[in-house]
Short mmCIF file of N, CA, C and O in Angstrom, two decimals:
data_model
loop_
_atom_site.label_atom_id
_atom_site.label_comp_id
_atom_site.label_asym_id
_atom_site.label_seq_id
_atom_site.Cartn_x
_atom_site.Cartn_y
_atom_site.Cartn_z
N MET A 115 181.45 70.77 124.34
CA MET A 115 182.59 70.25 125.08
C MET A 115 182.19 68.94 125.76
O MET A 115 181.13 68.85 126.37
N THR A 116 183.03 67.94 125.64
CA THR A 116 182.79 66.68 126.33
C THR A 116 182.91 66.91 127.82
O THR A 116 183.85 67.56 128.28
N LYS A 117 181.97 66.38 128.57
CA LYS A 117 181.91 66.63 130.01
C LYS A 117 183.16 66.13 130.75
O LYS A 117 183.56 66.72 131.75
N ILE A 118 183.80 65.09 130.26
CA ILE A 118 185.00 64.56 130.92
C ILE A 118 186.10 65.61 130.95
O ILE A 118 186.92 65.63 131.86
N LYS A 119 186.11 66.50 129.97
CA LYS A 119 187.12 67.56 129.93
C LYS A 119 186.94 68.58 131.05
O LYS A 119 187.83 69.39 131.30
N LEU A 120 185.80 68.53 131.72
CA LEU A 120 185.54 69.45 132.83
C LEU A 120 186.13 68.98 134.16
O LEU A 120 186.11 69.72 135.13
N LEU A 121 186.64 67.76 134.20
CA LEU A 121 187.15 67.22 135.47
C LEU A 121 188.18 68.11 136.15
O LEU A 121 188.07 68.36 137.35
N PRO A 122 189.20 68.61 135.44
CA PRO A 122 190.15 69.50 136.13
C PRO A 122 189.47 70.75 136.72
O PRO A 122 189.80 71.19 137.82
N SER A 123 188.50 71.28 135.99
CA SER A 123 187.78 72.45 136.49
C SER A 123 186.93 72.11 137.72
O SER A 123 186.79 72.92 138.63
N LEU A 124 186.38 70.91 137.74
CA LEU A 124 185.60 70.48 138.91
C LEU A 124 186.50 70.35 140.14
O LEU A 124 186.11 70.74 141.24
N ILE A 125 187.69 69.82 139.94
CA ILE A 125 188.64 69.71 141.05
C ILE A 125 189.03 71.09 141.54
O ILE A 125 189.08 71.35 142.74
N THR A 126 189.29 71.99 140.60
CA THR A 126 189.64 73.37 140.96
C THR A 126 188.49 74.03 141.71
O THR A 126 188.70 74.65 142.76
N PHE A 127 187.27 73.87 141.20
CA PHE A 127 186.10 74.44 141.88
C PHE A 127 185.98 73.91 143.31
O PHE A 127 185.78 74.68 144.25
N SER A 128 186.10 72.60 143.48
CA SER A 128 185.93 72.04 144.82
C SER A 128 186.99 72.55 145.78
O SER A 128 186.71 72.83 146.95
N GLU A 129 188.20 72.73 145.29
CA GLU A 129 189.27 73.24 146.15
C GLU A 129 189.00 74.70 146.53
O GLU A 129 189.19 75.08 147.69
N VAL A 130 188.55 75.51 145.58
CA VAL A 130 188.21 76.91 145.88
C VAL A 130 187.08 76.95 146.91
O VAL A 130 187.15 77.70 147.89
N ALA A 131 186.06 76.15 146.70
CA ALA A 131 184.92 76.13 147.62
C ALA A 131 185.33 75.69 149.02
O ALA A 131 184.92 76.29 150.01
N LEU A 132 186.14 74.65 149.10
CA LEU A 132 186.57 74.14 150.40
C LEU A 132 187.50 75.11 151.12
O LEU A 132 187.43 75.27 152.34
N GLN A 133 188.38 75.75 150.36
CA GLN A 133 189.34 76.70 150.96
C GLN A 133 188.71 78.06 151.22
O GLN A 133 189.21 78.82 152.03
N GLY A 134 187.64 78.36 150.48
CA GLY A 134 187.01 79.67 150.61
C GLY A 134 187.86 80.79 150.06
O GLY A 134 187.70 81.95 150.42
N SER A 135 188.78 80.43 149.16
CA SER A 135 189.73 81.41 148.65
C SER A 135 190.36 80.93 147.35
O SER A 135 190.81 79.78 147.26
N PHE A 136 190.40 81.83 146.36
CA PHE A 136 191.09 81.52 145.12
C PHE A 136 192.59 81.40 145.37
O PHE A 136 193.26 80.53 144.82
N THR A 137 193.12 82.27 146.21
CA THR A 137 194.56 82.29 146.49
C THR A 137 195.01 81.00 147.17
O THR A 137 196.00 80.38 146.76
N LYS A 138 194.28 80.57 148.20
CA LYS A 138 194.65 79.33 148.91
C LYS A 138 194.52 78.12 148.00
O LYS A 138 195.38 77.23 148.01
N ALA A 139 193.46 78.08 147.21
CA ALA A 139 193.27 76.96 146.29
C ALA A 139 194.38 76.93 145.26
O ALA A 139 194.92 75.86 144.95
N ALA A 140 194.73 78.09 144.73
CA ALA A 140 195.80 78.16 143.73
C ALA A 140 197.11 77.62 144.30
O ALA A 140 197.82 76.85 143.64
N LYS A 141 197.41 77.99 145.51
CA LYS A 141 198.64 77.54 146.16
C LYS A 141 198.63 76.01 146.33
O LYS A 141 199.62 75.34 146.01
N LEU A 142 197.52 75.47 146.80
CA LEU A 142 197.43 74.03 147.00
C LEU A 142 197.49 73.25 145.69
O LEU A 142 198.02 72.14 145.64
N LEU A 143 196.93 73.83 144.64
CA LEU A 143 196.89 73.16 143.34
C LEU A 143 198.13 73.41 142.50
O LEU A 143 198.29 72.83 141.43
N GLY A 144 199.00 74.31 142.97
CA GLY A 144 200.21 74.63 142.21
C GLY A 144 199.89 75.40 140.93
O GLY A 144 200.53 75.20 139.91
N MET A 145 198.90 76.28 141.03
CA MET A 145 198.47 77.07 139.88
C MET A 145 198.52 78.54 140.25
O MET A 145 198.58 78.88 141.43
N SER A 146 198.43 79.40 139.24
CA SER A 146 198.32 80.82 139.52
C SER A 146 196.87 81.14 139.89
O SER A 146 195.94 80.40 139.49
N LYS A 147 196.68 82.21 140.62
CA LYS A 147 195.34 82.64 141.00
C LYS A 147 194.52 82.94 139.74
O LYS A 147 193.33 82.62 139.67
N SER A 148 195.16 83.52 138.75
CA SER A 148 194.51 83.84 137.49
C SER A 148 194.01 82.58 136.77
O SER A 148 192.89 82.56 136.26
N ALA A 149 194.82 81.54 136.75
CA ALA A 149 194.43 80.29 136.09
C ALA A 149 193.24 79.65 136.82
O ALA A 149 192.33 79.13 136.17
N VAL A 150 193.25 79.72 138.13
CA VAL A 150 192.14 79.19 138.92
C VAL A 150 190.86 79.97 138.58
O VAL A 150 189.81 79.38 138.32
N SER A 151 190.96 81.28 138.58
CA SER A 151 189.81 82.12 138.28
C SER A 151 189.27 81.83 136.88
O SER A 151 188.05 81.74 136.68
N GLN A 152 190.16 81.66 135.91
CA GLN A 152 189.74 81.36 134.54
C GLN A 152 189.02 80.02 134.46
O GLN A 152 188.02 79.89 133.75
N GLN A 153 189.52 79.02 135.18
CA GLN A 153 188.86 77.71 135.17
C GLN A 153 187.46 77.79 135.75
O GLN A 153 186.53 77.19 135.22
N ILE A 154 187.31 78.54 136.83
CA ILE A 154 185.99 78.68 137.46
C ILE A 154 185.04 79.42 136.51
O ILE A 154 183.89 79.01 136.34
N THR A 155 185.53 80.47 135.89
CA THR A 155 184.71 81.24 134.95
C THR A 155 184.25 80.36 133.79
O THR A 155 183.07 80.38 133.41
N ARG A 156 185.17 79.57 133.22
CA ARG A 156 184.81 78.67 132.11
C ARG A 156 183.83 77.60 132.57
O ARG A 156 182.90 77.26 131.83
N LEU A 157 184.02 77.05 133.77
CA LEU A 157 183.11 76.03 134.29
C LEU A 157 181.70 76.60 134.46
O LEU A 157 180.72 75.98 134.04
N GLU A 158 181.62 77.78 135.05
CA GLU A 158 180.31 78.41 135.23
C GLU A 158 179.65 78.69 133.88
O GLU A 158 178.45 78.47 133.71
N ALA A 159 180.43 79.13 132.91
CA ALA A 159 179.89 79.40 131.57
C ALA A 159 179.40 78.11 130.91
O ALA A 159 178.32 78.08 130.31
N GLU A 160 180.18 77.05 131.04
CA GLU A 160 179.81 75.77 130.44
C GLU A 160 178.54 75.21 131.08
O GLU A 160 177.68 74.67 130.40
N LEU A 161 178.43 75.35 132.39
CA LEU A 161 177.26 74.83 133.11
C LEU A 161 176.06 75.78 133.05
O LEU A 161 174.93 75.38 133.31
N GLY A 162 176.33 77.03 132.76
CA GLY A 162 175.27 78.01 132.69
C GLY A 162 174.69 78.38 134.04
O GLY A 162 173.51 78.75 134.15
N VAL A 163 175.51 78.31 135.06
CA VAL A 163 175.05 78.61 136.42
C VAL A 163 176.20 79.20 137.23
O VAL A 163 177.36 78.82 137.04
N GLN A 164 175.88 80.12 138.12
CA GLN A 164 176.90 80.69 139.00
C GLN A 164 177.13 79.73 140.17
O GLN A 164 176.18 79.30 140.83
N LEU A 165 178.38 79.38 140.41
CA LEU A 165 178.74 78.45 141.48
C LEU A 165 179.26 79.18 142.71
O LEU A 165 179.10 78.70 143.83
N LEU A 166 179.90 80.31 142.48
CA LEU A 166 180.50 81.08 143.56
C LEU A 166 180.05 82.53 143.47
O LEU A 166 180.01 83.10 142.38
N LYS A 167 179.76 83.12 144.61
CA LYS A 167 179.49 84.56 144.68
C LYS A 167 180.76 85.23 145.15
O LYS A 167 181.29 84.91 146.21
N ARG A 168 181.29 86.13 144.33
CA ARG A 168 182.53 86.82 144.66
C ARG A 168 182.22 88.25 145.06
O ARG A 168 181.38 88.91 144.46
N ASN A 169 182.91 88.72 146.09
CA ASN A 169 182.82 90.13 146.47
C ASN A 169 184.15 90.55 147.08
O ASN A 169 185.07 89.74 147.19
N THR A 170 184.25 91.79 147.50
CA THR A 170 185.52 92.29 148.02
C THR A 170 185.92 91.63 149.33
O THR A 170 187.10 91.62 149.69
N ARG A 171 184.98 91.07 150.04
CA ARG A 171 185.28 90.40 151.32
C ARG A 171 185.64 88.93 151.17
O ARG A 171 186.04 88.29 152.13
N GLY A 172 185.46 88.39 149.99
CA GLY A 172 185.77 86.98 149.78
C GLY A 172 184.79 86.34 148.84
O GLY A 172 184.33 86.97 147.89
N LEU A 173 184.44 85.10 149.12
CA LEU A 173 183.50 84.39 148.27
C LEU A 173 182.62 83.49 149.10
O LEU A 173 182.95 83.13 150.23
N SER A 174 181.50 83.13 148.52
CA SER A 174 180.61 82.15 149.13
C SER A 174 180.10 81.24 148.03
O SER A 174 180.11 81.59 146.85
N VAL A 175 179.67 80.07 148.42
CA VAL A 175 179.20 79.07 147.47
C VAL A 175 177.69 79.24 147.31
O VAL A 175 176.96 79.35 148.29
N THR A 176 177.22 79.26 146.07
CA THR A 176 175.80 79.38 145.79
C THR A 176 175.11 78.04 146.08
O THR A 176 175.78 77.02 146.33
N THR A 177 173.79 78.03 146.02
CA THR A 177 173.04 76.79 146.22
C THR A 177 173.44 75.76 145.16
O THR A 177 173.67 74.59 145.49
N ALA A 178 173.55 76.19 143.92
CA ALA A 178 173.98 75.27 142.86
C ALA A 178 175.40 74.79 143.12
O ALA A 178 175.72 73.62 142.90
N GLY A 179 176.25 75.69 143.60
CA GLY A 179 177.62 75.33 143.92
C GLY A 179 177.70 74.29 145.04
O GLY A 179 178.53 73.37 144.99
N GLU A 180 176.83 74.42 146.03
CA GLU A 180 176.79 73.44 147.13
C GLU A 180 176.44 72.06 146.61
O GLU A 180 177.04 71.06 147.02
N LYS A 181 175.46 72.01 145.71
CA LYS A 181 175.05 70.72 145.14
C LYS A 181 176.19 70.10 144.35
O LYS A 181 176.47 68.91 144.47
N LEU A 182 176.85 70.92 143.54
CA LEU A 182 177.97 70.42 142.75
C LEU A 182 179.13 70.00 143.65
O LEU A 182 179.77 68.97 143.40
N LEU A 183 179.38 70.76 144.70
CA LEU A 183 180.47 70.43 145.62
C LEU A 183 180.27 69.05 146.25
O LEU A 183 181.22 68.27 146.37
N LYS A 184 179.04 68.73 146.62
CA LYS A 184 178.76 67.40 147.19
C LYS A 184 179.11 66.30 146.20
O LYS A 184 179.70 65.28 146.56
N ARG A 185 178.77 66.52 144.93
CA ARG A 185 179.09 65.53 143.90
C ARG A 185 180.59 65.45 143.66
O ARG A 185 181.14 64.37 143.45
N CYS A 186 181.26 66.59 143.71
CA CYS A 186 182.72 66.61 143.53
C CYS A 186 183.41 65.84 144.65
O CYS A 186 184.40 65.15 144.41
N GLU A 187 182.89 65.97 145.87
CA GLU A 187 183.48 65.24 146.99
C GLU A 187 183.30 63.74 146.80
O GLU A 187 184.21 62.96 147.10
N LEU A 188 182.13 63.31 146.29
CA LEU A 188 181.92 61.89 145.99
C LEU A 188 182.88 61.43 144.91
O LEU A 188 183.46 60.34 144.99
N LEU A 189 183.03 62.24 143.88
CA LEU A 189 183.94 61.92 142.78
C LEU A 189 185.37 61.79 143.27
O LEU A 189 186.08 60.84 142.94
N LYS A 190 185.80 62.74 144.10
CA LYS A 190 187.15 62.69 144.65
C LYS A 190 187.35 61.43 145.48
O LYS A 190 188.38 60.77 145.40
N GLY A 191 186.34 61.07 146.26
CA GLY A 191 186.41 59.84 147.06
C GLY A 191 186.57 58.61 146.19
O GLY A 191 187.34 57.70 146.52
N GLN A 192 185.86 58.57 145.08
CA GLN A 192 185.96 57.43 144.17
C GLN A 192 187.34 57.36 143.53
O GLN A 192 187.91 56.28 143.39
N VAL A 193 187.88 58.50 143.14
CA VAL A 193 189.22 58.53 142.53
C VAL A 193 190.26 58.10 143.56
O VAL A 193 191.13 57.27 143.27
N ASP A 194 190.15 58.62 144.79
CA ASP A 194 191.09 58.22 145.85
C ASP A 194 191.02 56.72 146.10
O ASP A 194 192.05 56.05 146.25
N MET A 195 189.80 56.16 146.12
CA MET A 195 189.63 54.73 146.36
C MET A 195 190.23 53.92 145.21
O MET A 195 190.87 52.89 145.45
N ALA A 196 190.06 54.36 143.99
CA ALA A 196 190.63 53.65 142.84
C ALA A 196 192.15 53.58 142.94
O ALA A 196 192.74 52.51 142.73
N PHE A 197 192.78 54.70 143.28
CA PHE A 197 194.24 54.71 143.40
C PHE A 197 194.70 53.88 144.60
O PHE A 197 195.73 53.21 144.54
N PHE A 198 193.94 53.90 145.70
CA PHE A 198 194.28 53.10 146.87
C PHE A 198 194.23 51.61 146.52
O PHE A 198 195.15 50.85 146.84
N GLU A 199 193.15 51.19 145.85
CA GLU A 199 193.01 49.79 145.47
C GLU A 199 194.09 49.36 144.49
O GLU A 199 194.61 48.25 144.57
N LEU A 200 194.44 50.24 143.57
CA LEU A 200 195.50 49.93 142.61
C LEU A 200 196.83 49.75 143.33
O LEU A 200 197.56 48.79 143.07
N ALA A 201 197.15 50.64 144.25
CA ALA A 201 198.39 50.53 145.00
C ALA A 201 198.41 49.27 145.85
O ALA A 201 199.44 48.58 145.94
N LYS A 202 197.27 48.95 146.45
CA LYS A 202 197.17 47.75 147.28
C LYS A 202 197.38 46.49 146.44
O LYS A 202 198.14 45.59 146.85
N SER A 203 196.78 46.42 145.27
CA SER A 203 196.96 45.23 144.42
C SER A 203 198.38 45.17 143.87
O SER A 203 198.92 44.08 143.71
N ARG A 204 198.98 46.31 143.62
CA ARG A 204 200.36 46.34 143.14
C ARG A 204 201.32 45.82 144.22
O ARG A 204 202.25 45.07 143.93
N ARG A 205 201.07 46.18 145.47
CA ARG A 205 201.90 45.69 146.57
C ARG A 205 201.75 44.18 146.72
O ARG A 205 202.72 43.47 146.99
N ARG A 206 200.51 43.68 146.55
CA ARG A 206 200.27 42.25 146.66
C ARG A 206 201.05 41.48 145.60
O ARG A 206 201.64 40.45 145.87
N VAL A 207 201.08 41.99 144.37
CA VAL A 207 201.80 41.35 143.26
C VAL A 207 203.30 41.35 143.54
O VAL A 207 204.00 40.37 143.30
N CYS A 208 203.81 42.45 144.10
CA CYS A 208 205.26 42.56 144.39
C CYS A 208 205.70 41.57 145.46
O CYS A 208 206.84 41.13 145.46
N PHE A 209 204.81 41.23 146.39
CA PHE A 209 205.20 40.36 147.50
C PHE A 209 204.87 38.90 147.25
O PHE A 209 205.12 38.06 148.09
N GLN A 210 204.34 38.58 146.10
CA GLN A 210 204.03 37.18 145.81
C GLN A 210 205.16 36.50 145.11
O GLN A 210 206.00 36.97 144.50
#
């Protein structure tokens, strides 16, 4: 699988990790809890590492998950900045 195809799963993972809940992440992402769970399972399988520890009381992020989460936050920041700069340049063109 091409790594770029994992981007949606990375976003889903980071939202689950930040929310501490599959249900909350699913709601924020506009997805079903099942779809979120499937994306996380596929991501973990593709990477060959467990990112989240699940139990009846909730979930926690593994050491590997923490490292990936930091990278996902950087990635999200870069994407946000790209869209901000695009919008800013588009406004400049409209007002010239």
